[in-house]
């Protein structure tokens, strides 16, 4: 089989993070576009990337790409692709769609054309007129952009942010994939303290612990492609065994968090227990004004409340001011905050060393980065 063209979809603004993750996993032919990172691989790479990518949304197989300004072109281009290699006779294959700046602007019509074309191709190859669609699920997407149609199959199923440890959520939770991206954008490593004073559901804390122990984020869940006949079960077993062998659960962690809301801490405690970090992550009910950071060269990474979603703007500004006071007491620490509050630097009383535009859900935010000194290198003599 020829190498597959694979796509890791990403939230806007985190493409470089996912690209770096792929390169660290050993992929060299990585190409970045808006909202996606392209690379090539085989069955084992589908399994590994679903298991390991922390900040990607999904792993897709690119089936083909062609110009489509008419329904006939869309039909014939779709029918020419090798669907029979992937979709079994009993396969369920719903079609989703998107269209932007294209003559074929009716998404439902495009979905119908693609579905019809795939059915016609499968009739020829499976030699049947009827498809019950009660077998393994393969979600097809037709994406039209500037009159170019791209057809993909989703290998992930549920979004990769669904790690399996978060059973409950607080108001305005941070997605696991975005939390992992924020940690990777910081310079945090398990040899440094980590703190979140607005920890909410505990997502940043758990994601940091998983990074610290090198735990593949997809180890606790399953994926759509595990049920496809074309991919042998041994592939998934091999990928999982490799991931289990790479866990470093003997690394000491210095991870803690707090929140003023006792219910939020209860939710965070449930997530921490579910993820297996009850002894490693410390939690407290505490207002940010009473936070006292311990140790040197730590990282505080947080998602403070946004005025649009939870509290009034005056209260938000007071919280940011309190956070700035905490920062002033620990000059070796680095501080990172994702927020839609445009006056964050003013109330934090410090200009950020770096800013990065990111989207938390559909809310445009800035990721403010206040960089302290790096820890001294250990003496190798």
Short mmCIF file of C-alpha atoms in Angstrom, two decimals:
data_model
loop_
_atom_site.label_atom_id
_atom_site.label_comp_id
_atom_site.label_asym_id
_atom_site.label_seq_id
_atom_site.Cartn_x
_atom_site.Cartn_y
_atom_site.Cartn_z
CA UNK A 1 0.00 0.00 0.00
CA UNK A 2 1.18 3.50 -0.83
CA UNK A 3 1.78 5.83 2.15
CA UNK A 4 -1.43 7.43 3.34
CA UNK A 5 -1.94 11.18 3.33
CA UNK A 6 -2.92 12.02 6.89
CA UNK A 7 -4.27 15.23 8.39
CA UNK A 8 -4.19 16.34 12.02
CA UNK A 9 -6.88 18.97 12.43
CA UNK A 10 -6.15 21.70 14.97
CA UNK A 11 -7.79 24.67 16.67
CA UNK A 12 -6.82 27.92 14.96
CA UNK A 13 -3.53 29.20 16.32
CA UNK A 14 -2.17 25.85 17.52
CA UNK A 15 -0.96 24.49 14.17
CA UNK A 16 2.70 25.07 15.09
CA UNK A 17 2.23 23.16 18.35
CA UNK A 18 0.80 20.11 16.56
CA UNK A 19 3.51 20.34 13.89
CA UNK A 20 6.16 20.26 16.60
CA UNK A 21 4.46 17.28 18.26
CA UNK A 22 4.54 15.37 14.98
CA UNK A 23 8.22 16.16 14.45
CA UNK A 24 9.03 14.98 17.97
CA UNK A 25 7.23 11.73 17.13
CA UNK A 26 9.58 11.32 14.15
CA UNK A 27 7.54 12.63 11.20
CA UNK A 28 9.61 14.72 8.79
CA UNK A 29 7.29 15.53 5.86
CA UNK A 30 5.05 17.86 7.88
CA UNK A 31 3.15 20.68 6.13
CA UNK A 32 1.12 23.26 8.02
CA UNK A 33 -2.05 24.94 6.76
CA UNK A 34 -4.80 26.91 8.51
CA UNK A 35 -6.48 24.54 10.93
CA UNK A 36 -4.61 21.42 9.83
CA UNK A 37 -1.21 19.76 9.67
CA UNK A 38 -0.53 17.36 6.79
CA UNK A 39 1.84 14.38 6.95
CA UNK A 40 2.15 10.87 5.53
CA UNK A 41 2.06 7.52 7.25
CA UNK A 42 0.67 3.99 7.44
CA UNK A 43 -1.77 2.09 9.64
CA UNK A 44 0.59 2.18 12.62
CA UNK A 45 0.85 5.96 12.26
CA UNK A 46 -2.93 6.32 12.43
CA UNK A 47 -2.82 4.46 15.75
CA UNK A 48 0.21 6.26 17.16
CA UNK A 49 -1.01 9.74 16.28
CA UNK A 50 -4.47 9.14 17.73
CA UNK A 51 -2.81 7.92 20.92
CA UNK A 52 -0.07 10.54 21.20
CA UNK A 53 -1.11 13.90 19.74
CA UNK A 54 -2.03 16.12 22.67
CA UNK A 55 -3.23 19.27 20.88
CA UNK A 56 -4.84 17.97 17.67
CA UNK A 57 -8.62 17.63 17.29
CA UNK A 58 -8.78 14.61 14.95
CA UNK A 59 -6.72 12.43 12.61
CA UNK A 60 -8.16 12.24 9.10
CA UNK A 61 -7.23 10.20 6.03
CA UNK A 62 -7.15 12.35 2.90
CA UNK A 63 -8.86 10.31 0.19
CA UNK A 64 -8.48 12.83 -2.62
CA UNK A 65 -8.67 16.41 -3.79
CA UNK A 66 -10.01 17.80 -7.08
CA UNK A 67 -11.70 20.78 -8.69
CA UNK A 68 -15.49 20.76 -8.38
CA UNK A 69 -17.51 23.66 -9.74
CA UNK A 70 -20.48 21.51 -10.74
CA UNK A 71 -22.33 18.59 -9.16
CA UNK A 72 -21.17 16.37 -12.03
CA UNK A 73 -17.53 17.14 -11.26
CA UNK A 74 -18.13 16.48 -7.57
CA UNK A 75 -19.87 13.18 -8.35
CA UNK A 76 -17.26 11.87 -10.79
CA UNK A 77 -14.31 13.03 -8.68
CA UNK A 78 -15.75 11.32 -5.61
CA UNK A 79 -16.62 8.10 -7.47
CA UNK A 80 -13.06 7.80 -8.81
CA UNK A 81 -11.63 7.42 -5.28
CA UNK A 82 -10.94 3.94 -3.77
CA UNK A 83 -13.79 3.84 -1.22
CA UNK A 84 -14.07 0.06 -1.56
CA UNK A 85 -10.67 -0.32 0.10
CA UNK A 86 -11.96 1.29 3.28
CA UNK A 87 -15.73 0.85 3.56
CA UNK A 88 -16.93 -2.75 4.07
CA UNK A 89 -20.27 -3.91 2.72
CA UNK A 90 -21.93 -3.34 6.10
CA UNK A 91 -20.04 -0.11 6.88
CA UNK A 92 -21.87 2.96 8.14
CA UNK A 93 -20.64 6.00 6.20
CA UNK A 94 -22.42 9.27 7.02
CA UNK A 95 -21.25 12.28 5.02
CA UNK A 96 -20.57 15.65 6.59
CA UNK A 97 -19.72 18.81 4.67
CA UNK A 98 -18.39 22.34 4.62
CA UNK A 99 -18.20 24.90 1.81
CA UNK A 100 -16.38 28.22 1.71
CA UNK A 101 -15.84 30.56 -1.23
CA UNK A 102 -17.06 27.90 -3.68
CA UNK A 103 -19.70 27.75 -6.39
CA UNK A 104 -21.13 24.60 -4.79
CA UNK A 105 -22.35 26.42 -1.71
CA UNK A 106 -25.25 24.17 -0.66
CA UNK A 107 -23.69 21.85 1.91
CA UNK A 108 -26.67 19.43 2.12
CA UNK A 109 -26.69 19.08 -1.68
CA UNK A 110 -22.93 18.38 -1.73
CA UNK A 111 -23.31 15.79 1.02
CA UNK A 112 -26.03 14.06 -0.97
CA UNK A 113 -23.94 13.99 -4.15
CA UNK A 114 -20.93 12.56 -2.34
CA UNK A 115 -23.04 9.91 -0.63
CA UNK A 116 -24.60 8.89 -3.95
CA UNK A 117 -21.19 8.69 -5.65
CA UNK A 118 -19.75 6.50 -2.89
CA UNK A 119 -22.77 4.19 -3.03
CA UNK A 120 -22.38 3.81 -6.80
CA UNK A 121 -18.69 2.96 -6.37
CA UNK A 122 -19.45 0.41 -3.65
CA UNK A 123 -22.18 -1.21 -5.77
CA UNK A 124 -19.59 -1.93 -8.44
CA UNK A 125 -17.01 -3.37 -6.05
CA UNK A 126 -19.12 -5.08 -3.37
CA UNK A 127 -21.58 -6.43 -5.96
CA UNK A 128 -24.71 -5.54 -4.03
CA UNK A 129 -27.55 -3.04 -4.39
CA UNK A 130 -28.26 -2.69 -0.67
CA UNK A 131 -26.05 -1.38 2.13
CA UNK A 132 -27.47 -1.89 5.64
CA UNK A 133 -24.91 0.47 7.26
CA UNK A 134 -25.05 -1.43 10.55
CA UNK A 135 -21.32 -2.18 10.76
CA UNK A 136 -18.21 -0.11 11.58
CA UNK A 137 -18.58 3.65 11.31
CA UNK A 138 -16.48 5.72 8.87
CA UNK A 139 -17.40 9.40 8.85
CA UNK A 140 -16.74 11.03 5.46
CA UNK A 141 -16.28 14.77 5.05
CA UNK A 142 -16.43 16.82 1.87
CA UNK A 143 -14.65 20.14 2.34
CA UNK A 144 -15.00 22.71 -0.45
CA UNK A 145 -12.66 25.70 -0.49
CA UNK A 146 -12.18 27.95 -3.52
CA UNK A 147 -13.90 25.32 -5.73
CA UNK A 148 -11.49 22.57 -4.64
CA UNK A 149 -13.13 19.55 -3.01
CA UNK A 150 -11.18 17.53 -0.45
CA UNK A 151 -12.60 14.19 0.73
CA UNK A 152 -11.50 12.71 4.05
CA UNK A 153 -12.33 9.86 6.44
CA UNK A 154 -12.21 10.50 10.20
CA UNK A 155 -10.17 7.88 12.10
CA UNK A 156 -10.71 9.32 15.58
CA UNK A 157 -14.45 9.22 16.22
CA UNK A 158 -15.00 11.37 19.29
CA UNK A 159 -12.69 14.41 19.30
CA UNK A 160 -9.22 13.78 20.67
CA UNK A 161 -9.91 16.17 23.57
CA UNK A 162 -12.08 13.41 25.08
CA UNK A 163 -9.32 11.69 27.05
CA UNK A 164 -11.69 9.81 29.37
CA UNK A 165 -10.70 11.29 32.74
CA UNK A 166 -13.09 14.24 32.87
CA UNK A 167 -16.55 12.99 33.90
CA UNK A 168 -17.81 16.34 35.21
CA UNK A 169 -17.09 19.92 34.13
CA UNK A 170 -17.33 23.38 35.61
CA UNK A 171 -18.71 26.41 33.83
CA UNK A 172 -16.61 27.49 30.81
CA UNK A 173 -14.15 24.56 30.93
CA UNK A 174 -10.91 24.59 28.97
CA UNK A 175 -10.66 21.86 26.34
CA UNK A 176 -8.01 19.26 27.08
CA UNK A 177 -6.34 19.78 23.69
CA UNK A 178 -6.05 23.54 24.21
CA UNK A 179 -4.79 23.04 27.75
CA UNK A 180 -2.06 20.73 26.42
CA UNK A 181 -1.14 23.33 23.78
CA UNK A 182 -0.77 26.07 26.42
CA UNK A 183 1.56 23.88 28.48
CA UNK A 184 3.64 23.02 25.43
CA UNK A 185 3.87 26.71 24.49
CA UNK A 186 5.32 27.40 27.94
CA UNK A 187 8.75 26.14 28.87
CA UNK A 188 7.45 23.90 31.64
CA UNK A 189 8.94 20.48 32.32
CA UNK A 190 8.43 18.04 35.20
CA UNK A 191 11.57 19.32 36.93
CA UNK A 192 9.77 22.63 37.61
CA UNK A 193 6.82 23.48 39.88
CA UNK A 194 3.45 24.00 38.17
CA UNK A 195 0.47 25.94 39.53
CA UNK A 196 -3.01 26.99 38.36
CA UNK A 197 -4.88 29.40 40.69
CA UNK A 198 -8.14 29.25 38.67
CA UNK A 199 -8.03 25.50 38.15
CA UNK A 200 -11.78 24.90 37.59
CA UNK A 201 -12.16 21.32 36.35
CA UNK A 202 -8.43 20.68 36.83
CA UNK A 203 -7.74 20.22 33.13
CA UNK A 204 -4.43 22.11 33.02
CA UNK A 205 -3.20 20.21 36.07
CA UNK A 206 -4.01 16.77 34.66
CA UNK A 207 -2.60 17.61 31.23
CA UNK A 208 0.63 18.81 32.85
CA UNK A 209 0.88 15.59 34.86
CA UNK A 210 0.33 13.50 31.72
CA UNK A 211 3.10 15.42 29.96
CA UNK A 212 5.34 15.10 33.01
CA UNK A 213 4.95 11.31 33.07
CA UNK A 214 4.98 10.99 29.27
CA UNK A 215 1.52 9.40 29.22
CA UNK A 216 -0.08 9.20 25.77
CA UNK A 217 -3.35 11.15 26.12
CA UNK A 218 -5.35 8.58 24.14
CA UNK A 219 -4.45 5.54 26.26
CA UNK A 220 -7.77 5.53 28.13
CA UNK A 221 -10.11 5.61 25.12
CA UNK A 222 -10.95 3.94 21.83
CA UNK A 223 -11.06 5.27 18.26
CA UNK A 224 -13.33 4.70 15.24
CA UNK A 225 -10.55 3.18 13.15
CA UNK A 226 -10.03 0.41 15.72
CA UNK A 227 -13.21 -1.20 14.39
CA UNK A 228 -12.32 -1.03 10.68
CA UNK A 229 -11.56 -4.40 9.03
CA UNK A 230 -8.76 -2.90 6.94
CA UNK A 231 -6.59 -2.10 10.00
CA UNK A 232 -5.41 -5.23 11.86
CA UNK A 233 -6.02 -5.30 15.62
CA UNK A 234 -2.29 -6.03 16.07
CA UNK A 235 -1.54 -2.48 14.90
CA UNK A 236 -3.46 -0.96 17.80
CA UNK A 237 -2.06 -3.49 20.27
CA UNK A 238 1.48 -2.62 19.17
CA UNK A 239 0.88 1.13 19.44
CA UNK A 240 -0.63 0.79 22.92
CA UNK A 241 2.15 -1.49 24.16
CA UNK A 242 4.73 1.04 22.95
CA UNK A 243 2.88 3.84 24.74
CA UNK A 244 2.65 1.89 28.02
CA UNK A 245 6.38 1.13 27.83
CA UNK A 246 7.18 4.85 27.51
CA UNK A 247 5.30 5.95 30.67
CA UNK A 248 7.67 7.48 33.24
CA UNK A 249 5.58 7.33 36.41
CA UNK A 250 8.64 7.43 38.67
CA UNK A 251 9.28 11.10 37.85
CA UNK A 252 8.45 13.32 40.87
CA UNK A 253 5.87 16.01 40.10
CA UNK A 254 5.31 19.39 41.76
CA UNK A 255 1.82 20.20 40.48
CA UNK A 256 -0.83 22.09 42.44
CA UNK A 257 -3.89 24.21 41.87
CA UNK A 258 -6.64 26.11 43.62
CA UNK A 259 -9.99 27.74 43.03
CA UNK A 260 -12.24 29.91 45.18
CA UNK A 261 -15.24 27.71 44.30
CA UNK A 262 -15.48 24.55 46.48
CA UNK A 263 -17.65 22.85 43.85
CA UNK A 264 -14.96 23.44 41.23
CA UNK A 265 -12.40 21.78 43.48
CA UNK A 266 -14.72 18.79 43.91
CA UNK A 267 -14.93 18.48 40.11
CA UNK A 268 -11.15 18.85 39.80
CA UNK A 269 -10.57 16.21 42.48
CA UNK A 270 -12.78 13.77 40.56
CA UNK A 271 -10.80 14.37 37.36
CA UNK A 272 -7.47 14.04 39.16
CA UNK A 273 -8.55 10.74 40.75
CA UNK A 274 -9.91 9.42 37.47
CA UNK A 275 -6.63 10.27 35.72
CA UNK A 276 -4.61 8.48 38.42
CA UNK A 277 -2.87 11.53 39.94
CA UNK A 278 -4.56 11.76 43.36
CA UNK A 279 -1.19 11.63 45.15
CA UNK A 280 0.71 13.82 42.70
CA UNK A 281 -1.62 16.84 42.30
CA UNK A 282 -2.44 19.05 45.30
CA UNK A 283 -5.71 21.01 45.36
CA UNK A 284 -7.02 23.75 47.66
CA UNK A 285 -10.07 25.98 47.99
CA UNK A 286 -8.35 29.34 47.93
CA UNK A 287 -8.83 32.86 46.49
CA UNK A 288 -6.03 33.98 44.20
CA UNK A 289 -5.09 36.76 46.66
CA UNK A 290 -4.03 34.10 49.19
CA UNK A 291 -1.94 32.00 46.81
CA UNK A 292 1.69 31.65 47.85
CA UNK A 293 3.90 29.90 45.34
CA UNK A 294 6.56 27.51 46.56
CA UNK A 295 9.86 26.66 44.93
CA UNK A 296 11.87 28.38 42.23
CA UNK A 297 11.65 28.56 38.43
CA UNK A 298 8.05 27.38 38.37
CA UNK A 299 5.33 27.96 35.80
CA UNK A 300 1.90 29.31 36.57
CA UNK A 301 -0.45 28.61 33.67
CA UNK A 302 -4.08 29.58 33.99
CA UNK A 303 -7.40 30.30 32.33
CA UNK A 304 -8.88 33.08 34.51
CA UNK A 305 -12.59 33.90 34.30
CA UNK A 306 -13.71 35.97 31.30
CA UNK A 307 -16.09 38.86 31.74
CA UNK A 308 -18.22 37.69 28.82
CA UNK A 309 -18.89 34.31 30.35
CA UNK A 310 -18.71 34.20 34.11
CA UNK A 311 -18.12 37.40 36.09
CA UNK A 312 -18.41 41.14 35.77
CA UNK A 313 -15.45 42.99 34.28
CA UNK A 314 -14.59 44.88 37.48
CA UNK A 315 -14.28 41.62 39.39
CA UNK A 316 -12.14 40.14 36.62
CA UNK A 317 -9.78 43.10 36.77
CA UNK A 318 -9.48 42.70 40.55
CA UNK A 319 -8.55 39.04 40.12
CA UNK A 320 -5.90 39.93 37.53
CA UNK A 321 -4.48 42.56 39.88
CA UNK A 322 -4.26 39.95 42.64
CA UNK A 323 -2.51 37.57 40.26
CA UNK A 324 0.01 40.29 39.45
CA UNK A 325 0.73 40.71 43.15
CA UNK A 326 1.39 36.97 43.40
CA UNK A 327 3.78 37.20 40.45
CA UNK A 328 5.71 40.08 42.01
CA UNK A 329 6.66 37.87 44.97
CA UNK A 330 8.34 35.13 42.87
CA UNK A 331 10.77 36.66 40.34
CA UNK A 332 12.06 33.28 39.10
CA UNK A 333 8.60 32.06 38.05
CA UNK A 334 7.05 32.33 34.58
CA UNK A 335 3.37 33.28 34.22
CA UNK A 336 0.99 32.39 31.39
CA UNK A 337 -2.67 33.32 31.04
CA UNK A 338 -5.24 32.80 28.28
CA UNK A 339 -7.91 35.49 28.42
CA UNK A 340 -10.18 37.70 26.33
CA UNK A 341 -9.60 40.62 28.72
CA UNK A 342 -7.80 43.20 26.58
CA UNK A 343 -6.51 45.15 29.60
CA UNK A 344 -4.82 42.13 31.18
CA UNK A 345 -1.29 43.59 31.09
CA UNK A 346 -2.48 46.84 32.66
CA UNK A 347 -4.07 45.14 35.66
CA UNK A 348 -1.31 42.50 35.93
CA UNK A 349 1.07 45.48 36.11
CA UNK A 350 3.55 44.02 33.64
CA UNK A 351 4.01 43.92 29.89
CA UNK A 352 4.00 40.45 28.41
CA UNK A 353 7.18 39.12 26.80
CA UNK A 354 5.04 37.34 24.20
CA UNK A 355 1.41 37.30 23.09
CA UNK A 356 -0.33 34.75 20.91
CA UNK A 357 -3.84 34.86 19.47
CA UNK A 358 -5.78 31.69 20.23
CA UNK A 359 -9.43 30.67 20.22
CA UNK A 360 -10.99 29.21 23.35
CA UNK A 361 -14.06 27.69 21.76
CA UNK A 362 -15.32 30.55 19.60
CA UNK A 363 -13.93 33.27 21.84
CA UNK A 364 -10.87 35.10 20.52
CA UNK A 365 -8.27 35.31 23.26
CA UNK A 366 -4.68 36.26 23.86
CA UNK A 367 -2.19 33.93 25.49
CA UNK A 368 -0.04 36.29 27.58
CA UNK A 369 3.44 35.00 28.39
CA UNK A 370 5.55 36.58 31.14
CA UNK A 371 8.84 34.75 31.01
CA UNK A 372 11.02 34.32 34.07
CA UNK A 373 14.57 32.96 33.95
CA UNK A 374 15.14 29.36 32.96
CA UNK A 375 16.36 27.00 35.68
CA UNK A 376 20.12 26.63 35.83
CA UNK A 377 21.46 23.59 34.03
CA UNK A 378 22.37 20.70 36.30
CA UNK A 379 26.08 20.29 36.92
CA UNK A 380 27.31 17.56 34.58
CA UNK A 381 30.83 17.43 35.96
#
